[in-house]
Coordinates of C-alpha atoms in Angstrom, one line a residue:
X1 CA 62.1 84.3 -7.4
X2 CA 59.1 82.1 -8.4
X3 CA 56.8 82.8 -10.3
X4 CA 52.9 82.9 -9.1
X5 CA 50.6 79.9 -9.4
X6 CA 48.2 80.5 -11.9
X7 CA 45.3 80.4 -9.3
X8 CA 44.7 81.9 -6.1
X9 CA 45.7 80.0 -2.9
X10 CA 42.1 79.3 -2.0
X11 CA 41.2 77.3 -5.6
X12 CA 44.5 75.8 -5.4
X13 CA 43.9 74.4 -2.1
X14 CA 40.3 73.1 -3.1
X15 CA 41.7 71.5 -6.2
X16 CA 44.7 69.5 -3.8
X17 CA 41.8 68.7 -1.7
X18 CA 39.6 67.2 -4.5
X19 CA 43.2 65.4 -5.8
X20 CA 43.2 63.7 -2.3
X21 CA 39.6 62.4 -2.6
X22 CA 39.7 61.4 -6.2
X23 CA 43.1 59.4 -5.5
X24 CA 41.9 57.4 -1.9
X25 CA 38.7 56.4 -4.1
X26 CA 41.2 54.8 -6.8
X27 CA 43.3 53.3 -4.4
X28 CA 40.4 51.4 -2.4
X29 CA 39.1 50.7 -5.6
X30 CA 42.2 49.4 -7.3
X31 CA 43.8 47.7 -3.8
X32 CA 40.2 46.5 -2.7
X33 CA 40.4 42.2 -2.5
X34 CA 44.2 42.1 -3.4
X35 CA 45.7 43.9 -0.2
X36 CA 45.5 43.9 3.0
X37 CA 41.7 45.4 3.9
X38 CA 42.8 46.8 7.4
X39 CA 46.1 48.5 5.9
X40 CA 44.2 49.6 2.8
X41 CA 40.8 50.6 4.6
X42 CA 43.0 53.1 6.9
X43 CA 45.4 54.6 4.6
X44 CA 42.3 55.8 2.1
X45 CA 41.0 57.2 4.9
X46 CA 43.4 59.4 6.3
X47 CA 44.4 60.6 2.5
X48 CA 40.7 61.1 2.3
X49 CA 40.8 62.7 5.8
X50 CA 43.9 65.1 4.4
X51 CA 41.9 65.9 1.7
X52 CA 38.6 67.4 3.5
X53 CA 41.4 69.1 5.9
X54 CA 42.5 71.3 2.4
X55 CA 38.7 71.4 1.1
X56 CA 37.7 73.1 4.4
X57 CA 41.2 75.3 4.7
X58 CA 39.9 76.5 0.9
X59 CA 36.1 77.2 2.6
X60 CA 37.5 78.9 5.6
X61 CA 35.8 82.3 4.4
X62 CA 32.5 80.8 4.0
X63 CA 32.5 78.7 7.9
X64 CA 32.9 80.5 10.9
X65 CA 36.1 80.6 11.8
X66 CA 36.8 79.1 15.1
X67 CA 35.0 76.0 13.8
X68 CA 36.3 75.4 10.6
X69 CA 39.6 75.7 12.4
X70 CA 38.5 72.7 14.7
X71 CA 37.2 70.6 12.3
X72 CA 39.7 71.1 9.8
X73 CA 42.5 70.3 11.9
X74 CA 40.8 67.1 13.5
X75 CA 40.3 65.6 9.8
X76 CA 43.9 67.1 8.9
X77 CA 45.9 65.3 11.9
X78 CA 43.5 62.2 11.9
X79 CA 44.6 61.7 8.4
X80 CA 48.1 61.9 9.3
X81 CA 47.9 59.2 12.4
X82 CA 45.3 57.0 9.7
X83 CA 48.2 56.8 7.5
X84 CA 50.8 56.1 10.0
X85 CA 48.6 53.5 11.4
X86 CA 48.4 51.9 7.8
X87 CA 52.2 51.8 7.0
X88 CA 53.0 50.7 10.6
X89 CA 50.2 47.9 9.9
X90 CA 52.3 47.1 6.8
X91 CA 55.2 46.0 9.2
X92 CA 52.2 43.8 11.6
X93 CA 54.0 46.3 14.1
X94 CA 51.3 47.0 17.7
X95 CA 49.0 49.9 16.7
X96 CA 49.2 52.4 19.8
X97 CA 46.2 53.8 19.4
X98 CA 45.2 55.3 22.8
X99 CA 48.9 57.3 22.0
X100 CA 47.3 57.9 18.3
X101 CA 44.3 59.7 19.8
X102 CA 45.8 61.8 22.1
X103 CA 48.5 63.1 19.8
X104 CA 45.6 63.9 17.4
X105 CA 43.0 65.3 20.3
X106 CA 46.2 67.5 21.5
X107 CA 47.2 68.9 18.5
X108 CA 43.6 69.7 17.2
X109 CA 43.2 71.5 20.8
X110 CA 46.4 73.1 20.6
X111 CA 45.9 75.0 17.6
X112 CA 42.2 76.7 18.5
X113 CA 44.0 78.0 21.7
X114 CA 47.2 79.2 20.0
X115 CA 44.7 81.2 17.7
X116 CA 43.2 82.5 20.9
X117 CA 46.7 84.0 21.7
X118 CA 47.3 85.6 18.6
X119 CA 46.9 84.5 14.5
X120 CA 50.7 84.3 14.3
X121 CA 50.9 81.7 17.1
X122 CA 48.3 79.4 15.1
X123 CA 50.2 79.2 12.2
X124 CA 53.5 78.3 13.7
X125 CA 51.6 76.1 15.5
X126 CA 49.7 74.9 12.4
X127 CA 52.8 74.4 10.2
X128 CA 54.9 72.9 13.4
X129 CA 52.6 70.3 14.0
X130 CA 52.1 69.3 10.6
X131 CA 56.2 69.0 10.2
X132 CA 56.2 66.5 13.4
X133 CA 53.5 64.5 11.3
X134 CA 54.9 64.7 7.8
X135 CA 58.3 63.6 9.7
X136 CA 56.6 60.4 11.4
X137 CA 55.1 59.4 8.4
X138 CA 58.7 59.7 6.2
X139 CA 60.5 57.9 9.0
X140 CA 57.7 55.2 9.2
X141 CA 57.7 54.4 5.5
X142 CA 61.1 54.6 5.2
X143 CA 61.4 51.4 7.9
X144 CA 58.9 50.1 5.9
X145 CA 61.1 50.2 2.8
X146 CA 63.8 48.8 4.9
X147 CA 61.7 46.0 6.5
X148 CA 60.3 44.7 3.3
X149 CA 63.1 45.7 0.9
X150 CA 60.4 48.2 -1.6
X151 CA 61.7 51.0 -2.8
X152 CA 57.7 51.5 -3.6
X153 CA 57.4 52.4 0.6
X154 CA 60.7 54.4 0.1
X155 CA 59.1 56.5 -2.2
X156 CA 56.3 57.4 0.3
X157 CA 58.8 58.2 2.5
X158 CA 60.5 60.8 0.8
X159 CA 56.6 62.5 -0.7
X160 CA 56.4 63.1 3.3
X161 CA 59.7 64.0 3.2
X162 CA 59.6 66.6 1.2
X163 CA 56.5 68.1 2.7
X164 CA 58.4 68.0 6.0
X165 CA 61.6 69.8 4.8
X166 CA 58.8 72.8 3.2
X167 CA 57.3 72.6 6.3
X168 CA 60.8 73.4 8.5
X169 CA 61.7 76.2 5.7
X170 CA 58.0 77.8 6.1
X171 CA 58.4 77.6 9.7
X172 CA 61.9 79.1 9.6
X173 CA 60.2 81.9 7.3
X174 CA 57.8 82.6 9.9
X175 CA 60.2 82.8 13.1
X176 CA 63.1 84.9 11.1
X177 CA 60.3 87.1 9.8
X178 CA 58.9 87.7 13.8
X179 CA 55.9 85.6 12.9
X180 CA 54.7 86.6 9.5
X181 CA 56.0 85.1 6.4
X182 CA 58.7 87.8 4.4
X183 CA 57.8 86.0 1.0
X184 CA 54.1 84.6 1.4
X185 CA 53.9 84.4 -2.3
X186 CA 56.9 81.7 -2.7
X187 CA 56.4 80.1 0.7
X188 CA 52.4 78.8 -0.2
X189 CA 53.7 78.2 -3.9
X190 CA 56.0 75.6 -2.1
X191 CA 53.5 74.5 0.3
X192 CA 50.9 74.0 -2.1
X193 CA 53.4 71.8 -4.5
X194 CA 54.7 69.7 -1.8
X195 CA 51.3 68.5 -0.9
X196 CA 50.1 68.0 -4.6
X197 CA 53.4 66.0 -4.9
X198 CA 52.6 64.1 -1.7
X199 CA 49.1 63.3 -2.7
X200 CA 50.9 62.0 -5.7
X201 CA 53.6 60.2 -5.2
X202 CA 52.4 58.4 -1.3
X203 CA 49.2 57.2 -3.1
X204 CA 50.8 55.6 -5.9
X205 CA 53.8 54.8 -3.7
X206 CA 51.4 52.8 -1.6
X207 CA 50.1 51.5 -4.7
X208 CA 53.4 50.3 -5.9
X209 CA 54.2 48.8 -2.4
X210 CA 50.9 47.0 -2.2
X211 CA 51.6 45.3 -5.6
X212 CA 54.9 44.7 -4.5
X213 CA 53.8 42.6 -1.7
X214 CA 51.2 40.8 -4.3
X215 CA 53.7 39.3 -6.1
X216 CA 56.4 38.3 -3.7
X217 CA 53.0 36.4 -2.4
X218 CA 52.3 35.4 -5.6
X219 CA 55.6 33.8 -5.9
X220 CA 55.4 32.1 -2.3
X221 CA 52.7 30.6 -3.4
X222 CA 53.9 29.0 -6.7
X223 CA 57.0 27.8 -4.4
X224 CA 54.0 26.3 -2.3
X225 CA 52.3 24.7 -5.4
X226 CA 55.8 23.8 -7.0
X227 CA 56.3 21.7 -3.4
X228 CA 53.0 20.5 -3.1
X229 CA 53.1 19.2 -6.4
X230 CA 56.3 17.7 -6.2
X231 CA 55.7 15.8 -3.2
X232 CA 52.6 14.6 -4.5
X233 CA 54.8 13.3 -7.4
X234 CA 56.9 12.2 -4.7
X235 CA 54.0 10.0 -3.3
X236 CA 52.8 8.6 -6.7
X237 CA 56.3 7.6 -7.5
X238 CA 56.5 6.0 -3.9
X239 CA 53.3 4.3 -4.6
X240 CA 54.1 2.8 -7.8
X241 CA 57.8 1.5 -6.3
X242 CA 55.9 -0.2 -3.4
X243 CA 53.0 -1.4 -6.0
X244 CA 56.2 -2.3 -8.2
X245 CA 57.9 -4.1 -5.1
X246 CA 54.6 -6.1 -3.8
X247 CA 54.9 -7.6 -7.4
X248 CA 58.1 -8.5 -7.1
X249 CA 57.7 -10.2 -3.8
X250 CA 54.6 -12.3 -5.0
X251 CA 56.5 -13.4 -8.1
X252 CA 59.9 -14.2 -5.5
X253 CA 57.2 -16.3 -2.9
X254 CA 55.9 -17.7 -6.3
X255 CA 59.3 -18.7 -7.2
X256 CA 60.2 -20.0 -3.8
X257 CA 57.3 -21.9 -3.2
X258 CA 58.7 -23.6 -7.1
X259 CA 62.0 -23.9 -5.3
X260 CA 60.6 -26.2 -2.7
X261 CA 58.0 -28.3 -4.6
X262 CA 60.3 -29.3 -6.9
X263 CA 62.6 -31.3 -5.0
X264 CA 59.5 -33.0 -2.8
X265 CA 58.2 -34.1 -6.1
X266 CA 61.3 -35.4 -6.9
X267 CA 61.7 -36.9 -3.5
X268 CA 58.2 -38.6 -4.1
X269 CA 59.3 -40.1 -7.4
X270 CA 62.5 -41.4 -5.3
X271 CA 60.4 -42.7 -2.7
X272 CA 58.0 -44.4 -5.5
X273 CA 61.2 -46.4 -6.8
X274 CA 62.5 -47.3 -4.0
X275 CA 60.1 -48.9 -2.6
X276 CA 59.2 -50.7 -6.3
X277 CA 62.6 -52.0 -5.8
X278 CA 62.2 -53.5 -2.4
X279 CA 59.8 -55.9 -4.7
X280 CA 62.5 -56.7 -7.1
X281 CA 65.6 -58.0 -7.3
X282 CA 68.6 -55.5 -6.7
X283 CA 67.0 -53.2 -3.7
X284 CA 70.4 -52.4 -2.3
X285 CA 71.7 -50.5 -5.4
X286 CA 67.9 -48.8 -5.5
X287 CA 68.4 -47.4 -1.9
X288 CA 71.9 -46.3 -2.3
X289 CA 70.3 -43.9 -5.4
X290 CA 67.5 -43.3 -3.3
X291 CA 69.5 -42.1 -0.6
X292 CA 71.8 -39.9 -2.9
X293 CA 68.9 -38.2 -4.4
X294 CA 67.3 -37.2 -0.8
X295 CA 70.8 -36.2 0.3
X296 CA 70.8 -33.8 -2.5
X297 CA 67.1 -32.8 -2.0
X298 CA 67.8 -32.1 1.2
X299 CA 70.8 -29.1 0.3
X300 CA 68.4 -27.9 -2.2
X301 CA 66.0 -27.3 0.0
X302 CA 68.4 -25.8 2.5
X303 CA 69.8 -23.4 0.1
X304 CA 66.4 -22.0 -1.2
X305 CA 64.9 -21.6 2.0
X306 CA 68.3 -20.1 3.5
X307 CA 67.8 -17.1 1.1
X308 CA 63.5 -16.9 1.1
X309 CA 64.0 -14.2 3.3
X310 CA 66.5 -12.4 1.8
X311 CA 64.6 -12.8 -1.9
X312 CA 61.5 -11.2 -0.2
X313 CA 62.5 -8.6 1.8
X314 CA 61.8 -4.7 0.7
X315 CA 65.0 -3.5 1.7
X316 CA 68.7 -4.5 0.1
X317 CA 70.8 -7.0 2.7
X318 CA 73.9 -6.0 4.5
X319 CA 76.9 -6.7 2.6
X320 CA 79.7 -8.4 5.2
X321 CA 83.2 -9.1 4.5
X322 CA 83.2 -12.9 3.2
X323 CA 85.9 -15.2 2.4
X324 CA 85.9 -16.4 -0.9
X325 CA 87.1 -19.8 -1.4
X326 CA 85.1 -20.7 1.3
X327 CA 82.0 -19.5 -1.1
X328 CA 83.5 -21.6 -3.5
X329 CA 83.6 -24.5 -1.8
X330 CA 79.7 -23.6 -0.5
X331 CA 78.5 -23.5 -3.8
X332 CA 80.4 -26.3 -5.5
X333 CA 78.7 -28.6 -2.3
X334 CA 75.2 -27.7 -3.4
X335 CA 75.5 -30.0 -6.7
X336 CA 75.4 -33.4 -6.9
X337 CA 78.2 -35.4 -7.0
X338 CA 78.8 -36.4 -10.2
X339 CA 78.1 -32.8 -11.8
X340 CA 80.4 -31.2 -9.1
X341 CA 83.9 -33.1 -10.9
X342 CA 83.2 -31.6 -14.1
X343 CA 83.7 -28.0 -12.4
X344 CA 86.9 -26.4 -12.9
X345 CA 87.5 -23.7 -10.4
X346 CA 89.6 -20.7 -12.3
X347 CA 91.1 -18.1 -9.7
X348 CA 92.8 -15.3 -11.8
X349 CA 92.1 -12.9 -8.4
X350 CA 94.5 -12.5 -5.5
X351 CA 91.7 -11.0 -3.8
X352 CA 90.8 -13.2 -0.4
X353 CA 87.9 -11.7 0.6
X354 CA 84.7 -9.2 -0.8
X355 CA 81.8 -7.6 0.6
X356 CA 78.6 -9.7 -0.8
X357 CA 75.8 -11.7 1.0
X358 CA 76.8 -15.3 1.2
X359 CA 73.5 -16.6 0.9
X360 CA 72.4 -14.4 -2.4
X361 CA 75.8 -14.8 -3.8
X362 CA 75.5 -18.9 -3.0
X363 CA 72.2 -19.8 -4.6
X364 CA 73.5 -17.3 -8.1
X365 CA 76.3 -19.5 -8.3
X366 CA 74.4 -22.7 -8.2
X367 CA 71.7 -21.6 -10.2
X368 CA 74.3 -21.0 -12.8
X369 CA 76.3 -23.8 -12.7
X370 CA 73.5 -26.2 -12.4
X371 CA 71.9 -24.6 -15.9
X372 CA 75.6 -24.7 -17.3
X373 CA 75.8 -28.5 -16.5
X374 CA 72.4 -29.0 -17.9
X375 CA 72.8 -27.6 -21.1
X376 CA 76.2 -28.0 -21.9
X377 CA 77.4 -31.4 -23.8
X378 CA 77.8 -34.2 -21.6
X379 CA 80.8 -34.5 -19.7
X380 CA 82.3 -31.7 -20.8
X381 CA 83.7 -29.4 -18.1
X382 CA 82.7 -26.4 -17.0
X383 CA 84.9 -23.7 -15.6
X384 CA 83.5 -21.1 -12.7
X385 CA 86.5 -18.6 -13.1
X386 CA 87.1 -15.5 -10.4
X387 CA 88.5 -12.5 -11.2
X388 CA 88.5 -8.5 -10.4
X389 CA 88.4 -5.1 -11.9
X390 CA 90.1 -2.1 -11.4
X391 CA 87.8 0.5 -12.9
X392 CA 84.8 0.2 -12.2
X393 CA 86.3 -1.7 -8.9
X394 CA 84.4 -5.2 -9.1
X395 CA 84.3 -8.7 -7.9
X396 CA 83.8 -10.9 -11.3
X397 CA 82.3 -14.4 -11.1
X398 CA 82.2 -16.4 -14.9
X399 CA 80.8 -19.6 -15.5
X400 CA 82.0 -21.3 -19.2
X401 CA 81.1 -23.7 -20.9
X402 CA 81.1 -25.6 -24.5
X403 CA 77.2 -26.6 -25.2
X404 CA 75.5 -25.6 -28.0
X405 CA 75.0 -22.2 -27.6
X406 CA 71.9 -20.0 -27.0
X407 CA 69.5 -18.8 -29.9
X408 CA 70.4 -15.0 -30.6
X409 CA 66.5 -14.6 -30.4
X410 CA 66.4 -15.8 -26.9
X411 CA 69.5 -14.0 -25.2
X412 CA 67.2 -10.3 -24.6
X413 CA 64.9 -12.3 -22.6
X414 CA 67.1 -15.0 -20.8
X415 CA 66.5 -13.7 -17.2
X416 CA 62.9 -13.7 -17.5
X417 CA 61.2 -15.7 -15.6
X418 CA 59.7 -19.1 -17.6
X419 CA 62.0 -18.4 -20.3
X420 CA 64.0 -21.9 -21.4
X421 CA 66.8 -22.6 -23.8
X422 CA 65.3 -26.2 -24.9
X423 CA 61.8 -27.3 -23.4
X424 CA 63.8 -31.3 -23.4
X425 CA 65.8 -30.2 -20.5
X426 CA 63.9 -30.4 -17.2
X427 CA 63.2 -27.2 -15.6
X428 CA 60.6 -24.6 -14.9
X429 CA 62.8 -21.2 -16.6
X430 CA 63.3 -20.1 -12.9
X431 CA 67.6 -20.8 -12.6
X432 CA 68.4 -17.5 -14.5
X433 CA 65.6 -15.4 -13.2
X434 CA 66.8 -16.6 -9.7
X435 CA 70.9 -15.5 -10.5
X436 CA 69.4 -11.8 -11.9
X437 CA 67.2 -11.3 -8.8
X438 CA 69.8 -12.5 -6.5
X439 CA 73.0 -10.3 -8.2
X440 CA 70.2 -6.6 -8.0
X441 CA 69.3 -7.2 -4.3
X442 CA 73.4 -6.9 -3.7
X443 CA 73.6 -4.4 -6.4
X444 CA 75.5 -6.3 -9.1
X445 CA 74.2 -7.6 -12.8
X446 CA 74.5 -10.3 -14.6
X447 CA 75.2 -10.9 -18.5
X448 CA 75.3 -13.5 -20.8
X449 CA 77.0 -13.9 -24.4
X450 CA 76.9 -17.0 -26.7
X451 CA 78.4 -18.4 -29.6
X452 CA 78.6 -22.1 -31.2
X453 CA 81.4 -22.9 -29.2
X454 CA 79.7 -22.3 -26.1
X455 CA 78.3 -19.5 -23.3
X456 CA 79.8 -17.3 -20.9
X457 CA 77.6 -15.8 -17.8
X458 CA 79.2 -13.1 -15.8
X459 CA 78.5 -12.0 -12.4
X460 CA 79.8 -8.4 -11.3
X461 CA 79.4 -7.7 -7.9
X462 CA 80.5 -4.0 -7.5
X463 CA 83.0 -3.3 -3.8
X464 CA 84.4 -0.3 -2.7
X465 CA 81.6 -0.2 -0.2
X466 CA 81.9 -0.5 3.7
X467 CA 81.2 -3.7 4.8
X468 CA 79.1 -4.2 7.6

């Protein structure tokens, strides 16, 4: 058997009361501006509504009694649909609240009337009732719990829980006793715990919950931030590529527009000695050069505009399926005769064809050969060889030849553009620059090694990709 409470049922039910009031003021205070102000705003209020319920239950010698009854049970089961309101507000579930209203405007009239019958019939009224509404608000927490995954809401659950299963064994008291309790002592004691215990644990259940929610919104939000603030690196990075990629262009059109003045200014100096020879004696032999030099103006300036467009535009060319000797034979055609017999074609590849732009690949090639056959010794040959590789799987283009070599100093910055092995040698520094922008726009490089017995430059164009 339990023991008695230290104090009488009427202080005890004061003190619960004042429990009530003192914890919905630190919950508003401690949820105010980081929950929900609806949920919060009606979940205080029915605790605080539960808690006037037990400070008038503890007053009930001092009111009238028909009154107090009223009253008391209005706050009691207003608190009770306040709080089911909040937690179903939790779970932005429809708030019935013409159904909230009549269950509490039924159940406060139910009770006065019941009295009227006979004191016995008000309290298993009383206790009844308040079973229903502990039950609704442990199966409404516990969806909570369920919809929002926090044990927090469970908790609150099983505080009303508990008050409904002291509830049932009060009211099974009071029907196996004929309407009056047969232990009154044991069945307040329980009574009296269960609702300290749920003025406990539901307010700092909610509590729990409430911060719960916080930081799972906390953390949405730093996913937010993390996303905002990686696109926004995102953009900066896209700005700078297409800042980085309007530079590029300008320097290709700068390049190209080299390209093209260079042969008309030749052309003029042909022009210039032609006609000084028509004045002379031997004009015939000074219009056969003429003629040669325009012929091979005329393929230089087919070549470099052929690619403009490809050297200027943001995104990489198609790579198609292209026959290689007939590359060859494109690029050897674009020198001039007499360099063009000191080229000795290599082929240590059985491979017929590769994916590369003809065009790109074209004006690399005679870029190259034309430096090789400007800066090698004089009538020495130069050999373009083709080959493969297996790993990584590549198309390999080397030009070879026997000059002097290049200064060790220069070779980091021979693909820049302006850079020249010796300023005697006519030339603006654009051939190599040309070969490196032509081999990264198909997605190949290009390197160069040197000794005193000569130079190697070697093209990889990678394959393995799908043609189109």
């Amino acid at each position: 058997m339990l023991r008695p409470l230290p104090l009488d049922a009427t202080t005890s039910w004061f003190l619960i009361g004042l429990l009530h009031l003192a914890l919905a003021a630190a919950v508003w205070t401690v949820l105010t501006g980081r929950h929900s102000r609806r949920s919060t705003l009606l979940w205080c209020s029915g605790s605080a509504l539960a808690g006037l319920m037990m400070l008038l239950y503890a007053a009930r010698g001092l009111l009238p009694h028909v009154p107090m009854i009223v009253v008391a049970n209005v706050c009691g089961y207003a608190g009770f649909a306040l709080r089911w309101a909040a937690l179903r507000s939790e779970r932005e579930q429809t708030l019935p609240l013409a159904v909230l209203g009549l269950a509490v405007l039924g159940a406060s009239t139910a009770v006065p009337l019941l009295d009227a019958v006979g004191p016995q019939w008000r309290v298993l009224g009383n206790v009844c009732f308040n079973m229903l509404a502990s039950l609704a608000l442990c199966v409404e927490a516990q969806a909570l719990g369920r919809v929002r995954a926090s044990r927090s809401a469970r908790m609150v659950g099983w505080s009303y829980g508990v008050v409904a299963l002291v509830l049932f064994l009060r009211l099974a008291s009071l029907l196996l006793g004929g309407g009056a309790p047969a232990v009154p002592a044991i069945d307040t004691e329980l009574i009296l715990l269960a609702w300290m215990l749920a003025a406990l644990w539901a307010n700092l259940g909610y509590v729990g919950f409430a911060i719960e929610m916080a930081e799972r919104r906390a953390r949405v939000r730093s996913v937010e931030l993390a996303a905002a603030t990686e696109g926004r690196e995102l953009a900066e990075r896209q700005a700078a590529e297409l800042k980085t990629l309007s530079e590029e262009r300008q320097e290709l059109l700068r390049v190209i527009s080299h390209e093209v003045r260079q042969p008309l200014h030749n052309a003029q100096a042909v022009l210039k000695g032609a006609a000084d020879a028509l004045h002379g004696a031997a004009p015939v032999a000074a219009l056969e050069r003429a003629r040669s030099v325009l012929r091979e103006i005329t393929r230089s300036l087919d070549n470099t505009l052929a690619v403009s467009t490809r050297l200027i535009q943001a995104q990489p060319p198609p790579l198609r399926d292209t026959d290689l000797d007939m590359l060859l034979e494109l690029a050897l055609g674009d020198l001039p005769d007499e360099g063009r017999g000191r080229v000795r074609v290599q082929r240590d590849s059985a491979v017929r064809t590769a994916a590369l732009d003809v065009a790109l690949m074209r004006l690399a090639l005679r870029n190259l050969l034309s430096n090789a056959l400007a800066y090698a010794t004089p009538g020495s040959t130069i050999t373009l060889r083709l080959a493969d590789s297996d790993e990584p799987l590549a198309l390999i283009f080397e030009v070879c030849d026997d000059g002097p070599g290049i200064a060790p100093t220069l070779l980091p910055r021979l693909f820049e553009r302006g850079v020249r092995g010796r300023h005697d040698v006519h030339g603006q520094g654009l051939g190599l620059y040309i070969v490196r922008q032509a081999m990264r726009l198909q997605g190949g490089t290009v390197e160069a090694r040197s000794s005193a017995a000569g130079s190697t430059f070697t093209l990889m164009l990678p394959q393995g990709r799908e043609p189109t």
